[in-house]
Short mmCIF file of C-alpha atoms in Angstrom, two decimals:
data_model
loop_
_atom_site.label_atom_id
_atom_site.label_comp_id
_atom_site.label_asym_id
_atom_site.label_seq_id
_atom_site.Cartn_x
_atom_site.Cartn_y
_atom_site.Cartn_z
CA MET A 1 117.14 80.30 107.02
CA SER A 2 118.73 78.89 110.12
CA THR A 3 119.92 81.82 112.19
CA GLN A 4 121.03 79.86 115.18
CA GLN A 5 124.08 78.67 113.28
CA VAL A 6 125.26 82.25 113.16
CA LEU A 7 124.21 83.16 116.70
CA ASP A 8 125.60 80.16 118.51
CA ASN A 9 129.14 78.83 118.55
CA LYS A 10 127.95 75.29 119.20
CA GLU A 11 126.33 72.72 117.00
CA PRO A 12 122.58 73.41 116.93
CA THR A 13 120.50 71.15 119.14
CA ILE A 14 116.91 71.68 118.17
CA GLY A 15 115.38 68.28 118.95
CA LYS A 16 115.54 65.07 116.97
CA TRP A 17 111.94 65.20 115.70
CA VAL A 18 112.38 68.83 114.53
CA CYS A 19 115.53 67.93 112.68
CA GLN A 20 113.96 64.91 111.09
CA LEU A 21 110.99 67.05 109.96
CA LEU A 22 113.35 69.52 108.32
CA VAL A 23 115.15 66.72 106.47
CA ALA A 24 111.80 65.22 105.32
CA GLU A 25 110.79 68.61 104.08
CA GLY A 26 113.94 68.79 102.02
CA VAL A 27 113.27 65.36 100.46
CA ILE A 28 109.72 66.36 99.48
CA GLY A 29 111.03 69.59 98.03
CA VAL A 30 113.64 67.87 95.90
CA LEU A 31 111.12 65.37 94.51
CA GLY A 32 108.46 68.05 93.83
CA ASN A 33 110.76 70.41 92.00
CA LEU A 34 112.36 67.57 90.10
CA LEU A 35 108.85 66.65 88.92
CA VAL A 36 108.33 70.23 87.70
CA CYS A 37 111.50 70.07 85.65
CA PHE A 38 110.59 66.66 84.27
CA VAL A 39 107.07 67.65 83.19
CA ILE A 40 108.01 70.98 81.55
CA LEU A 41 111.00 69.57 79.72
CA ARG A 42 109.14 66.42 78.65
CA VAL A 43 105.91 67.93 77.33
CA ARG A 44 106.34 69.91 74.13
CA PHE A 45 103.46 72.36 74.47
CA LEU A 46 105.02 73.61 77.70
CA HIS A 47 108.21 74.61 75.90
CA ASN A 48 108.14 78.41 76.03
CA MET A 49 109.97 81.25 77.75
CA THR A 50 107.90 81.48 80.93
CA ASN A 51 108.00 77.74 81.58
CA TYR A 52 111.76 77.56 81.00
CA LEU A 53 112.11 80.26 83.66
CA LEU A 54 109.92 78.15 85.95
CA VAL A 55 112.35 75.27 85.38
CA ASN A 56 115.21 77.53 86.42
CA LEU A 57 113.30 78.51 89.57
CA ALA A 58 112.59 74.85 90.27
CA VAL A 59 116.30 74.00 89.96
CA ALA A 60 117.19 76.72 92.51
CA ASP A 61 114.51 75.46 94.89
CA MET A 62 115.56 71.85 94.39
CA LEU A 63 119.22 72.64 95.16
CA LEU A 64 118.11 74.61 98.24
CA CYS A 65 116.12 71.62 99.48
CA LEU A 66 119.06 69.30 98.70
CA GLU A 67 121.35 71.49 100.79
CA ARG A 68 118.82 71.29 103.62
CA ILE A 69 119.04 67.45 103.51
CA PHE A 70 122.82 67.43 103.64
CA SER A 71 122.85 69.97 106.44
CA GLY A 72 120.45 67.86 108.48
CA LEU A 73 122.26 64.59 107.94
CA ILE A 74 125.81 65.91 108.33
CA TYR A 75 125.69 69.04 110.51
CA TYR A 76 122.75 68.96 112.94
CA LYS A 77 123.81 67.08 116.05
CA ASP A 78 120.34 65.64 116.84
CA CYS A 79 119.81 63.71 113.62
CA LYS A 80 123.08 63.54 111.70
CA ILE A 81 123.87 60.05 110.50
CA ILE A 82 127.28 60.93 109.08
CA ASP A 83 129.95 62.33 111.39
CA TYR A 84 131.88 63.84 108.52
CA VAL A 85 135.32 65.30 109.23
CA PRO A 86 137.57 65.91 106.19
CA LYS A 87 140.97 64.29 106.48
CA THR A 88 142.98 67.20 105.04
CA PHE A 89 143.10 70.76 106.28
CA GLY A 90 142.16 71.96 102.77
CA GLY A 91 139.11 69.69 102.85
CA LYS A 92 138.14 71.12 106.20
CA VAL A 93 138.43 74.68 104.89
CA ALA A 94 136.22 73.89 101.86
CA PHE A 95 133.64 72.06 103.98
CA CYS A 96 133.41 74.72 106.69
CA ARG A 97 133.33 77.63 104.29
CA PHE A 98 130.57 76.20 102.14
CA MET A 99 128.35 74.16 104.47
CA PRO A 100 128.25 75.19 108.20
CA SER A 101 128.85 78.81 107.21
CA ASN A 102 125.46 78.83 105.38
CA PHE A 103 127.13 80.16 102.24
CA LEU A 104 125.38 77.68 99.98
CA SER A 105 122.07 78.19 101.73
CA TRP A 106 122.18 81.93 101.18
CA ALA A 107 123.45 81.67 97.60
CA LEU A 108 120.59 79.30 96.64
CA ALA A 109 118.07 81.46 98.54
CA TYR A 110 119.20 84.48 96.59
CA ALA A 111 118.96 82.46 93.35
CA SER A 112 115.38 81.41 94.19
CA ALA A 113 114.22 84.94 94.95
CA TYR A 114 115.96 86.53 92.00
CA ASN A 115 114.78 83.86 89.55
CA LEU A 116 111.27 84.64 90.64
CA CYS A 117 112.07 88.29 89.92
CA VAL A 118 113.11 87.25 86.33
CA ILE A 119 109.82 85.46 85.84
CA THR A 120 107.98 88.53 87.03
CA PHE A 121 110.02 90.73 84.70
CA GLU A 122 109.23 88.49 81.73
CA ARG A 123 105.52 88.66 82.42
CA TYR A 124 105.72 92.41 83.02
CA VAL A 125 107.23 93.06 79.61
CA ALA A 126 104.87 90.59 77.88
CA ILE A 127 101.74 92.24 79.31
CA VAL A 128 102.62 95.91 79.97
CA HIS A 129 104.96 96.37 76.97
CA PRO A 130 103.90 93.62 74.49
CA LEU A 131 105.21 95.40 71.39
CA GLN A 132 108.72 95.38 72.86
CA TYR A 133 108.67 91.76 74.02
CA ALA A 134 110.30 90.11 70.96
CA ARG A 135 112.98 92.78 70.72
CA LYS A 136 113.88 93.02 74.40
CA LEU A 137 113.52 89.46 75.62
CA THR A 138 115.49 87.44 73.10
CA ALA A 139 116.64 83.94 74.03
CA THR A 140 120.27 85.12 74.21
CA ARG A 141 119.47 88.03 76.53
CA MET A 142 117.44 85.83 78.84
CA LYS A 143 120.30 83.27 79.05
CA ILE A 144 122.68 86.09 79.96
CA LEU A 145 120.24 87.44 82.53
CA ILE A 146 119.85 84.04 84.15
CA ALA A 147 123.61 83.55 84.25
CA LEU A 148 123.98 86.95 85.88
CA ILE A 149 121.33 86.08 88.48
CA TRP A 150 123.29 83.00 89.55
CA MET A 151 126.56 84.96 89.65
CA ILE A 152 125.07 87.75 91.73
CA SER A 153 123.47 85.21 94.09
CA PHE A 154 126.83 83.67 94.91
CA LEU A 155 128.55 87.05 94.99
CA PHE A 156 126.10 88.47 97.54
CA SER A 157 126.63 85.40 99.74
CA LEU A 158 130.41 85.80 99.96
CA PRO A 159 130.35 87.50 103.42
CA PHE A 160 129.18 84.22 105.01
CA LEU A 161 132.43 82.60 103.93
CA PHE A 162 134.20 84.59 106.63
CA THR A 163 132.09 83.51 109.60
CA ILE A 164 133.77 80.17 110.29
CA GLU A 165 137.18 78.54 109.90
CA ALA A 166 138.65 75.03 109.83
CA SER A 167 139.59 73.50 113.16
CA ASN A 168 143.09 72.34 114.09
CA ASN A 169 141.53 69.48 116.08
CA PRO A 170 141.77 66.29 113.96
CA ASP A 171 138.41 65.08 115.33
CA GLN A 172 136.59 68.31 114.59
CA ALA A 173 135.87 69.83 111.19
CA CYS A 174 135.15 73.48 112.03
CA SER A 175 136.04 75.97 114.67
CA GLU A 176 133.66 78.30 116.46
CA PHE A 177 131.96 81.13 114.57
CA LYS A 178 134.12 84.24 114.51
CA TYR A 179 133.51 87.60 112.93
CA PRO A 180 136.41 89.50 111.33
CA HIS A 181 135.13 92.78 112.84
CA PRO A 182 132.56 93.70 115.51
CA LEU A 183 130.47 95.55 112.92
CA PHE A 184 130.50 92.55 110.55
CA PRO A 185 127.22 90.90 111.75
CA PHE A 186 125.48 94.31 111.76
CA LEU A 187 126.51 95.05 108.17
CA VAL A 188 125.76 91.55 106.96
CA GLY A 189 122.31 91.61 108.63
CA ILE A 190 121.40 94.93 106.99
CA PHE A 191 122.77 93.92 103.58
CA THR A 192 121.09 90.52 103.61
CA PHE A 193 117.71 91.85 104.74
CA LEU A 194 117.72 94.50 102.04
CA THR A 195 119.04 92.47 99.08
CA ALA A 196 117.59 89.02 99.78
CA TYR A 197 114.19 90.03 101.09
CA LEU A 198 113.10 93.65 100.77
CA LEU A 199 114.48 94.39 97.30
CA PRO A 200 112.99 91.37 95.40
CA ILE A 201 109.65 91.58 97.17
CA THR A 202 109.36 95.33 96.48
CA LEU A 203 110.22 94.94 92.81
CA MET A 204 107.86 91.99 92.29
CA SER A 205 105.00 93.65 94.17
CA TRP A 206 105.28 96.77 92.06
CA ALA A 207 105.46 94.74 88.83
CA TYR A 208 102.39 92.63 89.67
CA TYR A 209 100.47 95.78 90.53
CA LYS A 210 101.26 97.27 87.12
CA ILE A 211 100.36 93.96 85.45
CA GLN A 212 96.99 93.75 87.21
CA VAL A 213 96.18 97.33 86.28
CA THR A 214 97.04 96.66 82.64
CA LEU A 215 95.01 93.42 82.49
CA LYS A 216 91.95 95.10 83.99
CA ARG A 217 92.24 97.93 81.48
CA GLN A 218 92.54 95.48 78.59
CA ALA A 219 89.53 93.45 79.77
CA LYS A 220 87.43 96.59 80.12
CA ALA A 221 88.41 97.83 76.68
CA LEU A 222 87.58 94.49 75.08
CA ASN A 223 84.17 94.41 76.81
CA LEU A 224 83.35 97.90 75.52
CA GLN A 225 84.47 97.00 71.98
CA HIS A 226 82.62 93.67 72.02
CA ALA A 227 85.86 92.00 70.93
CA ARG A 228 86.08 88.48 69.57
CA ALA A 229 86.03 85.67 72.11
CA ALA A 230 89.63 84.60 71.31
CA ALA A 231 91.00 88.02 72.26
CA TYR A 232 89.05 88.04 75.51
CA ASP A 233 90.17 84.47 76.25
CA LEU A 234 93.77 85.64 75.91
CA VAL A 235 93.28 88.26 78.57
CA ILE A 236 91.55 85.72 80.88
CA ALA A 237 94.40 83.25 80.34
CA ARG A 238 96.92 85.90 81.25
CA GLN A 239 94.95 86.84 84.32
CA ARG A 240 94.98 83.22 85.50
CA LEU A 241 98.73 82.88 84.96
CA VAL A 242 99.43 86.13 86.79
CA SER A 243 97.07 85.01 89.56
CA MET A 244 99.13 81.82 89.93
CA LEU A 245 102.42 83.72 90.02
CA THR A 246 100.95 86.22 92.52
CA ILE A 247 100.09 83.32 94.82
CA VAL A 248 103.73 82.15 94.50
CA LEU A 249 104.87 85.65 95.51
CA GLY A 250 102.36 85.73 98.39
CA ALA A 251 103.61 82.42 99.67
CA LEU A 252 107.17 83.70 99.58
CA ILE A 253 106.26 86.78 101.55
CA ILE A 254 104.30 84.82 104.20
CA LEU A 255 106.85 82.06 104.63
CA TRP A 256 109.99 84.20 104.55
CA THR A 257 108.95 87.21 106.63
CA SER A 258 109.32 85.82 110.14
CA ASP A 259 112.68 84.28 109.39
CA TYR A 260 114.13 87.48 107.90
CA ILE A 261 112.80 89.59 110.76
CA GLY A 262 114.50 87.26 113.24
CA LEU A 263 117.67 87.30 111.18
CA PHE A 264 117.66 91.08 110.99
CA LEU A 265 117.10 91.58 114.72
CA CYS A 266 119.64 88.99 115.86
CA LEU A 267 122.44 89.32 113.34
CA ILE A 268 122.82 93.06 114.09
CA THR A 269 123.70 92.30 117.75
CA ASP A 270 126.75 90.60 119.15
CA ARG A 271 126.54 87.27 120.94
CA LYS A 272 125.94 88.90 124.31
CA GLY A 273 123.80 91.39 122.51
CA LEU A 274 120.92 93.61 123.39
CA LEU A 275 118.37 90.95 122.60
CA THR A 276 118.91 88.14 125.08
CA LEU A 277 116.05 86.24 123.48
CA CYS A 278 118.27 85.54 120.48
CA ASN A 279 120.52 83.32 122.63
CA SER A 280 117.73 81.53 124.44
CA VAL A 281 116.50 77.97 123.99
CA SER A 282 113.03 79.27 123.11
CA TYR A 283 114.49 81.24 120.27
CA LYS A 284 116.19 78.14 118.93
CA TYR A 285 112.85 76.44 118.56
CA PHE A 286 111.28 79.58 117.12
CA SER A 287 114.15 79.74 114.67
CA ALA A 288 113.58 76.11 113.73
CA ILE A 289 109.90 76.81 112.97
CA CYS A 290 110.89 79.86 110.87
CA SER A 291 113.45 77.76 109.10
CA PHE A 292 110.85 75.14 108.33
CA ALA A 293 108.53 77.82 106.90
CA TYR A 294 111.42 79.33 104.91
CA TYR A 295 112.30 76.09 103.16
CA PHE A 296 108.62 75.21 102.77
CA ASN A 297 108.45 78.02 100.22
CA SER A 298 110.67 75.83 97.98
CA VAL A 299 108.36 72.87 98.59
CA ILE A 300 105.03 74.55 97.98
CA ASN A 301 105.59 75.91 94.44
CA PRO A 302 104.97 72.56 92.68
CA ILE A 303 101.73 72.23 94.71
CA ILE A 304 100.64 75.72 93.52
CA TYR A 305 101.33 74.75 89.92
CA GLU A 306 99.24 71.63 90.29
CA PHE A 307 96.20 73.45 91.64
CA LYS A 308 96.43 76.80 89.83
CA TYR A 309 98.17 76.11 86.46
CA LYS A 310 95.89 74.22 84.06
CA LYS A 311 98.53 73.62 81.41
CA PHE A 312 100.89 72.10 83.98
CA ARG A 313 98.14 69.71 85.11
CA GLN A 314 97.63 68.66 81.50
CA GLY A 315 101.36 68.21 81.00
CA LEU A 316 101.61 66.20 84.20
CA LYS A 317 99.04 63.72 82.94
CA ILE A 318 100.82 63.41 79.63
CA ALA A 319 104.28 63.03 81.20
CA LEU A 320 103.26 60.43 83.85
CA CYS A 321 100.81 58.40 81.83
CA SER A 322 101.82 57.39 78.31
CA CYS A 323 98.34 56.06 77.71
CA TYR A 324 96.81 59.47 78.34
CA HIS A 325 95.75 61.30 75.19
CA GLN A 326 94.82 64.95 75.45
CA HIS A 327 91.46 65.75 73.83
CA ASN A 328 91.98 68.23 71.06
CA ASP A 329 89.23 70.84 71.16
CA ASN A 330 90.80 72.83 68.28
CA ARG A 331 91.51 75.79 70.59
CA VAL A 332 94.76 77.70 70.34
CA ASP A 333 97.12 77.39 73.30
CA ILE A 334 97.08 81.04 74.28
CA GLU A 335 97.97 80.84 77.94
CA MET A 336 101.60 81.69 77.44
CA VAL A 337 101.43 83.75 74.26
CA PRO A 338 103.30 87.01 75.01
CA LEU A 339 101.31 89.31 72.76
#
């Protein structure tokens, strides 16, 4: 997440090549996540609860990357190709509140993290509490949960609407960043760090730990009982799926950590603040690198699916090549079976 927009009252100047790289990253992310949606919705054997949740995650990541493209082309001084200034004052208010304020960026970032939490929750119930899966995770309840996730994501991002206002200058869209109260950046920094980063990572890490413990116990029990190969294959398939989702979580932690630490340290100080580094040119480039890593998390998920998710690779071949015929080996598709 770009923190220099909050820390500096001027348009960010991070270098033309850096800005172009960020825009290119957004384009790749949009195309990759769009491909995930296309493959899962197109191929019938991928139509199940977990994959539908992956589509919802891909939509959040795709919108986040799309916002990155518009921010680069419209807002960043070094590579913007559209000098957009709304003609009406109401248009200026809407533009400034939603785009330069980073409201949309944060809302979509929340949605991405919390949708991954929903996927983790679905796998947790399916593996740790399989007998309760059908009763607890009905289609209606999951739709309500997804709707709540999106509502909460936009609700938690509301404070960023109050960081910038429309400009009275007819040639300028937005005024300088202003906080309604000196404690505002401190409270926003604490709240954002806890709710957008620490909370989802803690919940998902705990859930995956419980899932791994359960899967190891099931595999050990099946070995001791000399269970049928189909039952053991089910456990192995679940382990592979959880391994793929754990990699997704690990990528999120690695790619988000530096950006959130920088955000936490710099948002809690005022502009003259205790940390002079936050207002330096070096920090602007460091922030740009962190921002690239942050958005790369939304780009890398389709790549992880391609290398780690066998069913997605099969679906990709079917979706992209009409002449491809999957060889039927008479095995049951057990990779996503909840029980």
